[in-house]
Amino acid sequence: MSEFENEIPEDDVGEPETQALPLDAWHRARGGKMVEFAGYYLPIQYSAEHGGGIVAEHEWTRTQAGLFDVSHMGQLMLTGENPAEALEALVPGAITSLKPGRVRYTLLLDDNGGVLDDLMVTNATPWIEADEEAGTEGHWGDPAYYLVVNGAMKWDDIAHLREHLPDEVELNHMDEHALVALQGPNAATALGRVMRGVPESLTFMQSTLYQFGEWPLRITRAGYTGEDGFEISVPAEFAESLADRLMAEIEVRPAGLGARDSLRLEAGLPLYGHDLTPEIDPVSADLTFALSKKRRETGGYLGHATIAATLADGPATQRVGLTLEGRLPAREGAPVFAGETQVGTVTSGGFSPTLGHPIAMAYVDAAHAAPGTELELQVRNKRLPARVAPMPFVPHRYFRGS
């Protein structure tokens, strides 16, 4: 394990036995170092002969395009009667106003406003082409909503949704699908050669269906690295062929969990189970953007009363970014001090390959959360100076249109 490796959860629980994903053999053939994660075997990095190593994969994704296997994530589809209204009762995001093909980041909350998971919701309502023979015009089909939830939480999420959604809403777990993420500044260039027209038709947080030969794909312009990129949902039987086709492009190399974690940390993106838990509310987590403005007042979702009070009074603690000097990183659990008083705890941390120094996320008392605040972290019986810094640490480069 190198000093560049950020925390990779070892205690996430998916199904009872560790399972192989559709691309398992594909990873191993490329020297993938497989670890247990969220109930599955996934590569933390690849061998050097395949351009691998956490730092190499991180830097390649920042400059070219990394291909990540994220098939452990839960892919769900909601259909039936009024699925948007039903989902809105469980999340604080505006789902009923989400237009077809648009994507929204939101949160699954409990009765107390605690975060059960963060997820992406896509209005996947299909467009039905006109049929001249039948005399029908083009129109939108029955409403459908595509959800991507965290792999470690998907079974709990499915249980929560089935418990709270009305019987008229059908929940389908798309466990016959794989999910790959092509991320980096040259992701659009590479994908454009493989699937003509796709990059030009999508901007950040947009999604489309694409028939690639016999492969029906859902392509979403989003990701978890802070870079431009795409997530591609593909039937599992075609996953290896799709990965090979993408890897044939000169800009593309495989990347594992280690680089995914260091990239998301630089991007200031929280990791569920670490930076987000049921004990943390969206306001303290600095995720108020995920609380649709109108719904902050009208409510109508689990946990609204607690969240409204926190918005009014201000949070007691707040998720902040921290920068450190030197090379010794602070890991999850490191205490944060102001003088001799502990004022917080690190939830994610590691060495930033892009910046050349350690960075971390922590929850600290609101009085010590202002950017520029000088603090100290307890690491290996040493007090390391740290400073509260704005996030993201590395600017996002999402494509929002020319």
mmCIF file of C-alpha atoms in Angstrom:
data_model
loop_
_atom_site.group_PDB
_atom_site.id
_atom_site.type_symbol
_atom_site.label_atom_id
_atom_site.label_comp_id
_atom_site.label_asym_id
_atom_site.label_seq_id
_atom_site.Cartn_x
_atom_site.Cartn_y
_atom_site.Cartn_z
ATOM 1 C CA MET A 1 0.000 0.000 0.000
ATOM 2 C CA SER A 2 1.477 3.372 -1.006
ATOM 3 C CA GLU A 3 1.208 6.691 0.805
ATOM 4 C CA PHE A 4 -1.011 7.852 -2.036
ATOM 5 C CA GLU A 5 -3.703 5.305 -1.260
ATOM 6 C CA ASN A 6 -6.738 6.842 0.375
ATOM 7 C CA GLU A 7 -9.083 4.889 2.564
ATOM 8 C CA ILE A 8 -10.831 1.981 0.872
ATOM 9 C CA PRO A 9 -13.626 0.655 3.070
ATOM 10 C CA GLU A 10 -13.091 -2.905 4.228
ATOM 11 C CA ASP A 11 -16.240 -3.285 6.249
ATOM 12 C CA ASP A 12 -18.914 -2.392 3.692
ATOM 13 C CA VAL A 13 -21.500 -5.131 3.521
ATOM 14 C CA GLY A 14 -23.446 -6.108 0.428
ATOM 15 C CA GLU A 15 -24.745 -9.618 -0.029
ATOM 16 C CA PRO A 16 -23.558 -12.297 2.457
ATOM 17 C CA GLU A 17 -20.831 -13.751 0.212
ATOM 18 C CA THR A 18 -18.274 -11.849 -1.836
ATOM 19 C CA GLN A 19 -19.280 -12.065 -5.485
ATOM 20 C CA ALA A 20 -17.568 -11.619 -8.820
ATOM 21 C CA LEU A 21 -18.873 -8.909 -11.131
ATOM 22 C CA PRO A 22 -19.262 -9.321 -14.918
ATOM 23 C CA LEU A 23 -15.800 -7.857 -15.615
ATOM 24 C CA ASP A 24 -13.940 -9.903 -12.975
ATOM 25 C CA ALA A 25 -11.917 -11.989 -15.465
ATOM 26 C CA TRP A 26 -11.288 -8.866 -17.580
ATOM 27 C CA HIS A 27 -9.704 -7.120 -14.569
ATOM 28 C CA ARG A 28 -7.564 -10.094 -13.596
ATOM 29 C CA ALA A 29 -6.255 -10.456 -17.161
ATOM 30 C CA ARG A 30 -4.929 -6.887 -16.877
ATOM 31 C CA GLY A 31 -3.188 -7.439 -13.582
ATOM 32 C CA GLY A 32 -5.989 -6.068 -11.447
ATOM 33 C CA LYS A 33 -5.240 -6.327 -7.713
ATOM 34 C CA MET A 34 -8.631 -7.505 -6.492
ATOM 35 C CA VAL A 35 -10.045 -6.536 -3.099
ATOM 36 C CA GLU A 36 -13.385 -7.066 -1.398
ATOM 37 C CA PHE A 37 -15.535 -3.957 -1.620
ATOM 38 C CA ALA A 38 -19.283 -3.620 -0.996
ATOM 39 C CA GLY A 39 -19.714 -7.392 -1.205
ATOM 40 C CA TYR A 40 -17.845 -7.790 -4.497
ATOM 41 C CA TYR A 41 -14.324 -8.261 -5.825
ATOM 42 C CA LEU A 42 -13.084 -5.095 -7.485
ATOM 43 C CA PRO A 43 -9.625 -3.921 -8.623
ATOM 44 C CA ILE A 44 -7.926 -1.429 -6.331
ATOM 45 C CA GLN A 45 -5.254 -0.917 -9.019
ATOM 46 C CA TYR A 46 -3.687 -2.602 -12.046
ATOM 47 C CA SER A 47 -0.192 -3.898 -12.629
ATOM 48 C CA ALA A 48 2.523 -1.522 -13.835
ATOM 49 C CA GLU A 49 2.868 -3.387 -17.135
ATOM 50 C CA HIS A 50 -0.674 -2.265 -17.942
ATOM 51 C CA GLY A 51 0.073 1.348 -16.993
ATOM 52 C CA GLY A 52 -1.275 0.736 -13.510
ATOM 53 C CA GLY A 53 -0.633 1.849 -9.975
ATOM 54 C CA ILE A 54 -2.833 4.235 -8.016
ATOM 55 C CA VAL A 55 -0.823 7.369 -8.785
ATOM 56 C CA ALA A 56 -0.376 6.479 -12.467
ATOM 57 C CA GLU A 57 -4.090 5.744 -12.853
ATOM 58 C CA HIS A 58 -4.994 8.950 -11.006
ATOM 59 C CA GLU A 59 -2.747 11.086 -13.210
ATOM 60 C CA TRP A 60 -3.869 9.345 -16.408
ATOM 61 C CA THR A 61 -7.504 10.087 -15.547
ATOM 62 C CA ARG A 62 -6.652 13.736 -14.876
ATOM 63 C CA THR A 63 -4.915 14.095 -18.254
ATOM 64 C CA GLN A 64 -6.461 11.441 -20.541
ATOM 65 C CA ALA A 65 -9.331 9.025 -19.763
ATOM 66 C CA GLY A 66 -9.619 6.329 -17.097
ATOM 67 C CA LEU A 67 -12.060 3.431 -17.416
ATOM 68 C CA PHE A 68 -13.589 2.400 -14.073
ATOM 69 C CA ASP A 69 -15.776 -0.604 -13.302
ATOM 70 C CA VAL A 70 -18.576 0.584 -10.999
ATOM 71 C CA SER A 71 -20.869 -2.393 -11.516
ATOM 72 C CA HIS A 72 -21.142 -2.845 -7.747
ATOM 73 C CA MET A 73 -23.386 0.204 -7.672
ATOM 74 C CA GLY A 74 -27.106 -0.429 -7.454
ATOM 75 C CA GLN A 75 -29.080 0.303 -10.604
ATOM 76 C CA LEU A 76 -32.812 0.586 -9.986
ATOM 77 C CA MET A 77 -35.812 1.507 -12.130
ATOM 78 C CA LEU A 78 -39.056 2.951 -10.780
ATOM 79 C CA THR A 79 -42.178 2.654 -12.919
ATOM 80 C CA GLY A 80 -45.920 2.362 -12.362
ATOM 81 C CA GLU A 81 -48.322 4.973 -11.031
ATOM 82 C CA ASN A 82 -46.834 8.396 -10.231
ATOM 83 C CA PRO A 83 -43.274 7.221 -9.408
ATOM 84 C CA ALA A 84 -41.924 10.783 -9.246
ATOM 85 C CA GLU A 85 -44.426 11.864 -6.615
ATOM 86 C CA ALA A 86 -43.738 8.717 -4.591
ATOM 87 C CA LEU A 87 -39.966 9.222 -4.712
ATOM 88 C CA GLU A 88 -40.309 12.895 -3.749
ATOM 89 C CA ALA A 89 -41.808 11.779 -0.428
ATOM 90 C CA LEU A 90 -38.453 10.150 0.416
ATOM 91 C CA VAL A 91 -35.892 12.620 -0.955
ATOM 92 C CA PRO A 92 -35.487 16.415 -0.681
ATOM 93 C CA GLY A 93 -34.795 16.937 -4.379
ATOM 94 C CA ALA A 94 -37.393 18.120 -6.894
ATOM 95 C CA ILE A 95 -38.214 14.985 -8.878
ATOM 96 C CA THR A 96 -41.623 15.852 -10.376
ATOM 97 C CA SER A 97 -40.093 18.838 -12.217
ATOM 98 C CA LEU A 98 -37.168 16.801 -13.573
ATOM 99 C CA LYS A 99 -37.434 16.750 -17.361
ATOM 100 C CA PRO A 100 -36.902 13.577 -19.418
ATOM 101 C CA GLY A 101 -33.205 12.882 -19.910
ATOM 102 C CA ARG A 102 -32.177 15.067 -16.961
ATOM 103 C CA VAL A 103 -30.285 13.801 -13.904
ATOM 104 C CA ARG A 104 -30.439 15.025 -10.300
ATOM 105 C CA TYR A 105 -28.225 14.304 -7.299
ATOM 106 C CA THR A 106 -30.310 13.784 -4.169
ATOM 107 C CA LEU A 107 -30.357 12.078 -0.785
ATOM 108 C CA LEU A 108 -32.324 9.254 0.779
ATOM 109 C CA LEU A 109 -33.212 10.436 4.292
ATOM 110 C CA ASP A 110 -34.602 8.920 7.485
ATOM 111 C CA ASP A 111 -37.262 10.403 9.777
ATOM 112 C CA ASN A 112 -34.652 12.522 11.573
ATOM 113 C CA GLY A 113 -33.091 13.966 8.428
ATOM 114 C CA GLY A 114 -30.090 11.631 8.600
ATOM 115 C CA VAL A 115 -28.544 10.549 5.312
ATOM 116 C CA LEU A 116 -29.277 6.914 4.443
ATOM 117 C CA ASP A 117 -27.551 7.230 1.066
ATOM 118 C CA ASP A 118 -26.808 9.683 -1.714
ATOM 119 C CA LEU A 119 -27.960 8.799 -5.203
ATOM 120 C CA MET A 120 -28.477 9.935 -8.772
ATOM 121 C CA VAL A 121 -32.007 10.078 -10.200
ATOM 122 C CA THR A 122 -32.641 10.216 -13.956
ATOM 123 C CA ASN A 123 -35.982 10.860 -15.590
ATOM 124 C CA ALA A 124 -35.806 7.866 -17.918
ATOM 125 C CA THR A 125 -39.281 8.295 -19.414
ATOM 126 C CA PRO A 126 -38.945 6.974 -22.993
ATOM 127 C CA TRP A 127 -39.805 8.905 -26.137
ATOM 128 C CA ILE A 128 -42.126 6.894 -28.412
ATOM 129 C CA GLU A 129 -41.521 7.649 -32.056
ATOM 130 C CA ALA A 130 -44.400 8.464 -34.367
ATOM 131 C CA ASP A 131 -45.963 5.541 -36.230
ATOM 132 C CA GLU A 132 -47.446 6.673 -39.522
ATOM 133 C CA GLU A 133 -49.071 3.309 -40.222
ATOM 134 C CA ALA A 134 -50.816 3.351 -36.846
ATOM 135 C CA GLY A 135 -51.561 7.066 -37.197
ATOM 136 C CA THR A 136 -49.841 8.009 -33.926
ATOM 137 C CA GLU A 137 -47.635 11.000 -33.245
ATOM 138 C CA GLY A 138 -44.419 10.988 -31.275
ATOM 139 C CA HIS A 139 -45.059 11.151 -27.541
ATOM 140 C CA TRP A 140 -43.586 10.441 -24.109
ATOM 141 C CA GLY A 141 -44.224 6.940 -22.793
ATOM 142 C CA ASP A 142 -45.084 5.838 -19.280
ATOM 143 C CA PRO A 143 -42.988 7.591 -16.613
ATOM 144 C CA ALA A 144 -39.811 5.829 -15.516
ATOM 145 C CA TYR A 145 -37.010 6.878 -13.158
ATOM 146 C CA TYR A 146 -33.534 5.359 -13.166
ATOM 147 C CA LEU A 147 -31.654 5.412 -9.841
ATOM 148 C CA VAL A 148 -27.979 4.728 -9.162
ATOM 149 C CA VAL A 149 -27.260 4.089 -5.469
ATOM 150 C CA ASN A 150 -24.100 3.200 -3.554
ATOM 151 C CA GLY A 151 -22.995 -0.416 -3.785
ATOM 152 C CA ALA A 152 -22.492 -0.813 -0.040
ATOM 153 C CA MET A 153 -26.024 0.440 0.650
ATOM 154 C CA LYS A 154 -28.060 -0.895 -2.237
ATOM 155 C CA TRP A 155 -29.695 -3.760 -0.348
ATOM 156 C CA ASP A 156 -30.685 -1.416 2.485
ATOM 157 C CA ASP A 157 -31.883 1.141 -0.058
ATOM 158 C CA ILE A 158 -33.998 -1.437 -1.860
ATOM 159 C CA ALA A 159 -35.562 -2.506 1.445
ATOM 160 C CA HIS A 160 -36.206 1.124 2.421
ATOM 161 C CA LEU A 161 -37.788 1.944 -0.930
ATOM 162 C CA ARG A 162 -39.986 -1.148 -0.920
ATOM 163 C CA GLU A 163 -41.139 -0.321 2.591
ATOM 164 C CA HIS A 164 -42.063 3.272 1.826
ATOM 165 C CA LEU A 165 -43.108 3.317 -1.831
ATOM 166 C CA PRO A 166 -46.803 2.639 -2.539
ATOM 167 C CA ASP A 167 -47.761 -0.692 -4.062
ATOM 168 C CA GLU A 168 -48.614 1.058 -7.331
ATOM 169 C CA VAL A 169 -44.926 1.902 -7.894
ATOM 170 C CA GLU A 170 -42.826 -0.959 -9.249
ATOM 171 C CA LEU A 171 -39.165 -1.197 -8.218
ATOM 172 C CA ASN A 172 -36.905 -3.196 -10.528
ATOM 173 C CA HIS A 173 -33.333 -4.019 -9.448
ATOM 174 C CA MET A 174 -31.325 -4.037 -12.679
ATOM 175 C CA ASP A 175 -28.905 -6.681 -11.444
ATOM 176 C CA GLU A 176 -28.419 -8.004 -14.972
ATOM 177 C CA HIS A 177 -26.619 -4.787 -15.934
ATOM 178 C CA ALA A 178 -23.006 -3.703 -15.518
ATOM 179 C CA LEU A 179 -21.920 -0.076 -15.122
ATOM 180 C CA VAL A 180 -18.648 1.434 -16.347
ATOM 181 C CA ALA A 181 -17.395 5.007 -16.014
ATOM 182 C CA LEU A 182 -15.158 6.670 -18.604
ATOM 183 C CA GLN A 183 -13.638 9.724 -16.898
ATOM 184 C CA GLY A 184 -11.141 12.387 -17.890
ATOM 185 C CA PRO A 185 -10.602 15.377 -20.202
ATOM 186 C CA ASN A 186 -10.304 13.088 -23.249
ATOM 187 C CA ALA A 187 -13.286 10.876 -22.356
ATOM 188 C CA ALA A 188 -15.531 12.669 -24.856
ATOM 189 C CA THR A 189 -12.926 12.366 -27.618
ATOM 190 C CA ALA A 190 -12.555 8.625 -27.090
ATOM 191 C CA LEU A 191 -16.273 7.988 -26.718
ATOM 192 C CA GLY A 192 -17.000 10.088 -29.788
ATOM 193 C CA ARG A 193 -14.944 7.747 -31.949
ATOM 194 C CA VAL A 194 -16.714 4.692 -30.563
ATOM 195 C CA MET A 195 -20.250 6.124 -30.466
ATOM 196 C CA ARG A 196 -20.619 8.961 -32.905
ATOM 197 C CA GLY A 197 -22.791 11.824 -31.796
ATOM 198 C CA VAL A 198 -23.098 10.896 -28.130
ATOM 199 C CA PRO A 199 -20.702 13.452 -26.567
ATOM 200 C CA GLU A 200 -22.150 16.321 -28.616
ATOM 201 C CA SER A 201 -25.711 15.480 -27.573
ATOM 202 C CA LEU A 202 -25.072 15.479 -23.812
ATOM 203 C CA THR A 203 -23.961 17.996 -21.230
ATOM 204 C CA PHE A 204 -23.273 17.413 -17.542
ATOM 205 C CA MET A 205 -26.170 15.671 -15.758
ATOM 206 C CA GLN A 206 -27.919 14.582 -18.937
ATOM 207 C CA SER A 207 -28.680 10.995 -19.940
ATOM 208 C CA THR A 208 -29.740 9.178 -23.096
ATOM 209 C CA LEU A 209 -30.474 5.723 -24.471
ATOM 210 C CA TYR A 210 -28.145 4.576 -27.236
ATOM 211 C CA GLN A 211 -28.374 1.461 -29.370
ATOM 212 C CA PHE A 212 -24.781 0.436 -30.073
ATOM 213 C CA GLY A 213 -25.217 -2.443 -32.513
ATOM 214 C CA GLU A 214 -27.001 -5.091 -30.477
ATOM 215 C CA TRP A 215 -26.047 -3.417 -27.197
ATOM 216 C CA PRO A 216 -28.754 -1.227 -25.606
ATOM 217 C CA LEU A 217 -26.922 1.332 -23.459
ATOM 218 C CA ARG A 218 -27.879 4.124 -21.087
ATOM 219 C CA ILE A 219 -25.205 6.816 -21.236
ATOM 220 C CA THR A 220 -25.076 9.577 -18.611
ATOM 221 C CA ARG A 221 -22.649 12.491 -18.633
ATOM 222 C CA ALA A 222 -21.590 12.401 -14.989
ATOM 223 C CA GLY A 223 -19.117 10.661 -12.692
ATOM 224 C CA TYR A 224 -17.293 10.670 -9.377
ATOM 225 C CA THR A 225 -13.907 12.149 -10.255
ATOM 226 C CA GLY A 226 -14.584 15.851 -10.824
ATOM 227 C CA GLU A 227 -13.585 15.382 -14.461
ATOM 228 C CA ASP A 228 -15.774 15.350 -17.536
ATOM 229 C CA GLY A 229 -16.954 11.842 -18.292
ATOM 230 C CA PHE A 230 -19.689 9.298 -18.794
ATOM 231 C CA GLU A 231 -21.320 6.438 -16.943
ATOM 232 C CA ILE A 232 -22.521 3.670 -19.242
ATOM 233 C CA SER A 233 -25.077 1.074 -18.171
ATOM 234 C CA VAL A 234 -24.819 -2.055 -20.302
ATOM 235 C CA PRO A 235 -26.360 -5.537 -20.154
ATOM 236 C CA ALA A 236 -23.826 -7.718 -18.312
ATOM 237 C CA GLU A 237 -23.387 -10.091 -21.253
ATOM 238 C CA PHE A 238 -21.980 -7.227 -23.361
ATOM 239 C CA ALA A 239 -19.851 -5.586 -20.640
ATOM 240 C CA GLU A 240 -16.548 -7.178 -21.612
ATOM 241 C CA SER A 241 -16.995 -6.382 -25.287
ATOM 242 C CA LEU A 242 -17.827 -2.788 -24.461
ATOM 243 C CA ALA A 243 -14.796 -2.457 -22.176
ATOM 244 C CA ASP A 244 -12.535 -3.877 -24.904
ATOM 245 C CA ARG A 245 -13.965 -1.466 -27.457
ATOM 246 C CA LEU A 246 -13.361 1.546 -25.216
ATOM 247 C CA MET A 247 -9.882 0.317 -24.291
ATOM 248 C CA ALA A 248 -8.971 0.188 -27.971
ATOM 249 C CA GLU A 249 -8.855 4.000 -27.950
ATOM 250 C CA ILE A 250 -5.384 5.407 -27.276
ATOM 251 C CA GLU A 251 -6.653 7.810 -24.593
ATOM 252 C CA VAL A 252 -8.176 5.062 -22.425
ATOM 253 C CA ARG A 253 -6.552 2.983 -19.674
ATOM 254 C CA PRO A 254 -8.159 1.007 -16.827
ATOM 255 C CA ALA A 255 -8.333 2.590 -13.376
ATOM 256 C CA GLY A 256 -9.250 1.048 -10.031
ATOM 257 C CA LEU A 257 -10.778 1.910 -6.679
ATOM 258 C CA GLY A 258 -7.621 3.550 -5.359
ATOM 259 C CA ALA A 259 -7.544 6.208 -8.083
ATOM 260 C CA ARG A 260 -11.310 6.622 -7.897
ATOM 261 C CA ASP A 261 -10.996 7.431 -4.197
ATOM 262 C CA SER A 262 -8.096 9.877 -4.533
ATOM 263 C CA LEU A 263 -9.838 11.618 -7.449
ATOM 264 C CA ARG A 264 -13.140 12.025 -5.599
ATOM 265 C CA LEU A 265 -11.277 13.338 -2.544
ATOM 266 C CA GLU A 266 -9.536 16.007 -4.639
ATOM 267 C CA ALA A 267 -12.954 16.841 -6.099
ATOM 268 C CA GLY A 268 -14.391 17.294 -2.592
ATOM 269 C CA LEU A 269 -17.045 14.617 -3.142
ATOM 270 C CA PRO A 270 -18.290 12.757 -0.041
ATOM 271 C CA LEU A 271 -18.096 8.975 0.316
ATOM 272 C CA TYR A 272 -21.080 7.296 1.918
ATOM 273 C CA GLY A 273 -20.268 5.437 5.129
ATOM 274 C CA HIS A 274 -17.440 7.859 5.843
ATOM 275 C CA ASP A 275 -18.364 11.476 5.056
ATOM 276 C CA LEU A 276 -22.092 10.671 5.052
ATOM 277 C CA THR A 277 -23.971 8.521 7.588
ATOM 278 C CA PRO A 278 -27.419 8.434 9.230
ATOM 279 C CA GLU A 279 -25.939 10.583 12.023
ATOM 280 C CA ILE A 280 -25.168 13.356 9.529
ATOM 281 C CA ASP A 281 -27.748 15.700 7.993
ATOM 282 C CA PRO A 282 -27.462 17.401 4.570
ATOM 283 C CA VAL A 283 -26.900 20.869 6.048
ATOM 284 C CA SER A 284 -23.968 19.758 8.195
ATOM 285 C CA ALA A 285 -22.618 17.863 5.182
ATOM 286 C CA ASP A 286 -22.589 21.089 3.124
ATOM 287 C CA LEU A 287 -25.058 19.547 0.675
ATOM 288 C CA THR A 288 -27.761 22.195 0.842
ATOM 289 C CA PHE A 289 -27.626 22.397 -2.966
ATOM 290 C CA ALA A 290 -29.320 18.973 -2.920
ATOM 291 C CA LEU A 291 -32.260 20.475 -1.021
ATOM 292 C CA SER A 292 -34.468 21.949 -3.731
ATOM 293 C CA LYS A 293 -35.215 25.553 -2.780
ATOM 294 C CA LYS A 294 -38.996 25.286 -2.902
ATOM 295 C CA ARG A 295 -39.018 22.044 -0.931
ATOM 296 C CA ARG A 296 -36.950 23.560 1.876
ATOM 297 C CA GLU A 297 -40.112 25.480 2.704
ATOM 298 C CA THR A 298 -42.908 23.156 1.611
ATOM 299 C CA GLY A 299 -41.325 19.929 2.878
ATOM 300 C CA GLY A 300 -43.265 16.762 2.172
ATOM 301 C CA TYR A 301 -40.322 14.374 2.603
ATOM 302 C CA LEU A 302 -38.888 12.345 5.463
ATOM 303 C CA GLY A 303 -36.801 14.403 7.870
ATOM 304 C CA HIS A 304 -37.996 17.817 6.675
ATOM 305 C CA ALA A 305 -38.795 19.182 10.153
ATOM 306 C CA THR A 306 -35.295 18.493 11.473
ATOM 307 C CA ILE A 307 -33.637 19.841 8.333
ATOM 308 C CA ALA A 308 -35.759 23.015 8.380
ATOM 309 C CA ALA A 309 -34.724 23.659 11.990
ATOM 310 C CA THR A 310 -31.049 23.124 11.136
ATOM 311 C CA LEU A 311 -31.320 25.503 8.191
ATOM 312 C CA ALA A 312 -32.878 28.123 10.448
ATOM 313 C CA ASP A 313 -30.477 27.753 13.385
ATOM 314 C CA GLY A 314 -27.330 26.704 11.534
ATOM 315 C CA PRO A 315 -25.544 23.358 11.937
ATOM 316 C CA ALA A 316 -23.515 22.561 15.043
ATOM 317 C CA THR A 317 -20.816 20.920 12.926
ATOM 318 C CA GLN A 318 -19.850 21.272 9.287
ATOM 319 C CA ARG A 319 -18.002 19.247 6.670
ATOM 320 C CA VAL A 320 -14.883 21.140 5.634
ATOM 321 C CA GLY A 321 -11.776 20.614 3.567
ATOM 322 C CA LEU A 322 -8.355 20.625 5.190
ATOM 323 C CA THR A 323 -4.934 21.063 3.625
ATOM 324 C CA LEU A 324 -1.701 19.863 5.252
ATOM 325 C CA GLU A 325 1.949 20.436 4.478
ATOM 326 C CA GLY A 326 4.577 17.743 4.035
ATOM 327 C CA ARG A 327 3.744 14.220 2.886
ATOM 328 C CA LEU A 328 2.198 12.509 5.914
ATOM 329 C CA PRO A 329 -1.563 12.139 5.283
ATOM 330 C CA ALA A 330 -4.292 12.173 7.903
ATOM 331 C CA ARG A 331 -6.648 9.209 7.669
ATOM 332 C CA GLU A 332 -10.230 8.693 8.743
ATOM 333 C CA GLY A 333 -10.669 9.022 12.508
ATOM 334 C CA ALA A 334 -7.815 11.473 13.101
ATOM 335 C CA PRO A 335 -8.844 14.007 15.778
ATOM 336 C CA VAL A 336 -8.942 17.697 14.851
ATOM 337 C CA PHE A 337 -7.794 20.210 17.474
ATOM 338 C CA ALA A 338 -8.005 23.939 18.073
ATOM 339 C CA GLY A 339 -5.375 24.410 20.717
ATOM 340 C CA GLU A 340 -5.935 21.680 23.288
ATOM 341 C CA THR A 341 -9.645 21.280 22.472
ATOM 342 C CA GLN A 342 -10.816 18.616 20.061
ATOM 343 C CA VAL A 343 -13.194 20.326 17.636
ATOM 344 C CA GLY A 344 -13.704 17.623 15.030
ATOM 345 C CA THR A 345 -12.733 14.367 13.327
ATOM 346 C CA VAL A 346 -11.339 13.511 9.902
ATOM 347 C CA THR A 347 -13.715 11.420 7.780
ATOM 348 C CA SER A 348 -11.603 11.064 4.601
ATOM 349 C CA GLY A 349 -7.970 11.829 3.933
ATOM 350 C CA GLY A 350 -4.950 11.032 1.822
ATOM 351 C CA PHE A 351 -2.128 12.407 -0.273
ATOM 352 C CA SER A 352 -3.164 14.462 -3.301
ATOM 353 C CA PRO A 353 -1.117 13.464 -6.367
ATOM 354 C CA THR A 354 -2.329 16.560 -8.219
ATOM 355 C CA LEU A 355 -1.478 19.071 -5.486
ATOM 356 C CA GLY A 356 1.574 17.320 -4.043
ATOM 357 C CA HIS A 357 0.495 17.483 -0.400
ATOM 358 C CA PRO A 358 -2.043 15.791 1.905
ATOM 359 C CA ILE A 359 -5.704 16.809 1.982
ATOM 360 C CA ALA A 360 -8.647 15.698 4.092
ATOM 361 C CA MET A 361 -12.312 16.166 4.843
ATOM 362 C CA ALA A 362 -13.494 16.534 8.420
ATOM 363 C CA TYR A 363 -16.490 17.520 10.492
ATOM 364 C CA VAL A 364 -15.577 20.385 12.798
ATOM 365 C CA ASP A 365 -17.488 22.670 15.158
ATOM 366 C CA ALA A 366 -19.172 25.431 13.171
ATOM 367 C CA ALA A 367 -17.092 28.051 15.001
ATOM 368 C CA HIS A 368 -13.948 26.593 13.406
ATOM 369 C CA ALA A 369 -15.301 25.964 9.899
ATOM 370 C CA ALA A 370 -14.395 29.234 8.181
ATOM 371 C CA PRO A 371 -11.852 28.972 5.327
ATOM 372 C CA GLY A 372 -8.367 29.842 6.517
ATOM 373 C CA THR A 373 -8.934 28.656 10.099
ATOM 374 C CA GLU A 374 -5.721 27.182 11.516
ATOM 375 C CA LEU A 375 -6.164 23.779 13.186
ATOM 376 C CA GLU A 376 -4.078 20.720 14.087
ATOM 377 C CA LEU A 377 -4.549 17.027 13.315
ATOM 378 C CA GLN A 378 -3.359 14.208 15.534
ATOM 379 C CA VAL A 379 -1.497 11.732 13.288
ATOM 380 C CA ARG A 380 0.843 9.017 14.626
ATOM 381 C CA ASN A 381 1.258 10.804 17.952
ATOM 382 C CA LYS A 382 2.172 13.993 16.125
ATOM 383 C CA ARG A 383 0.286 17.255 15.834
ATOM 384 C CA LEU A 384 0.228 18.307 12.193
ATOM 385 C CA PRO A 385 -0.780 21.874 11.279
ATOM 386 C CA ALA A 386 -3.777 22.087 8.963
ATOM 387 C CA ARG A 387 -5.864 24.834 7.457
ATOM 388 C CA VAL A 388 -9.548 24.869 6.507
ATOM 389 C CA ALA A 389 -9.719 25.154 2.716
ATOM 390 C CA PRO A 390 -12.574 25.552 0.227
ATOM 391 C CA MET A 391 -13.637 22.493 -1.720
ATOM 392 C CA PRO A 392 -13.181 21.189 -4.305
ATOM 393 C CA PHE A 393 -9.440 21.040 -3.766
ATOM 394 C CA VAL A 394 -9.008 20.556 -7.524
ATOM 395 C CA PRO A 395 -11.527 22.461 -9.699
ATOM 396 C CA HIS A 396 -14.287 20.436 -11.339
ATOM 397 C CA ARG A 397 -14.152 20.213 -15.119
ATOM 398 C CA TYR A 398 -17.673 19.077 -15.926
ATOM 399 C CA PHE A 399 -18.865 19.831 -19.467
ATOM 400 C CA ARG A 400 -21.853 22.184 -19.255
ATOM 401 C CA GLY A 401 -21.930 23.172 -22.905
ATOM 402 C CA SER A 402 -19.726 25.247 -25.183
#
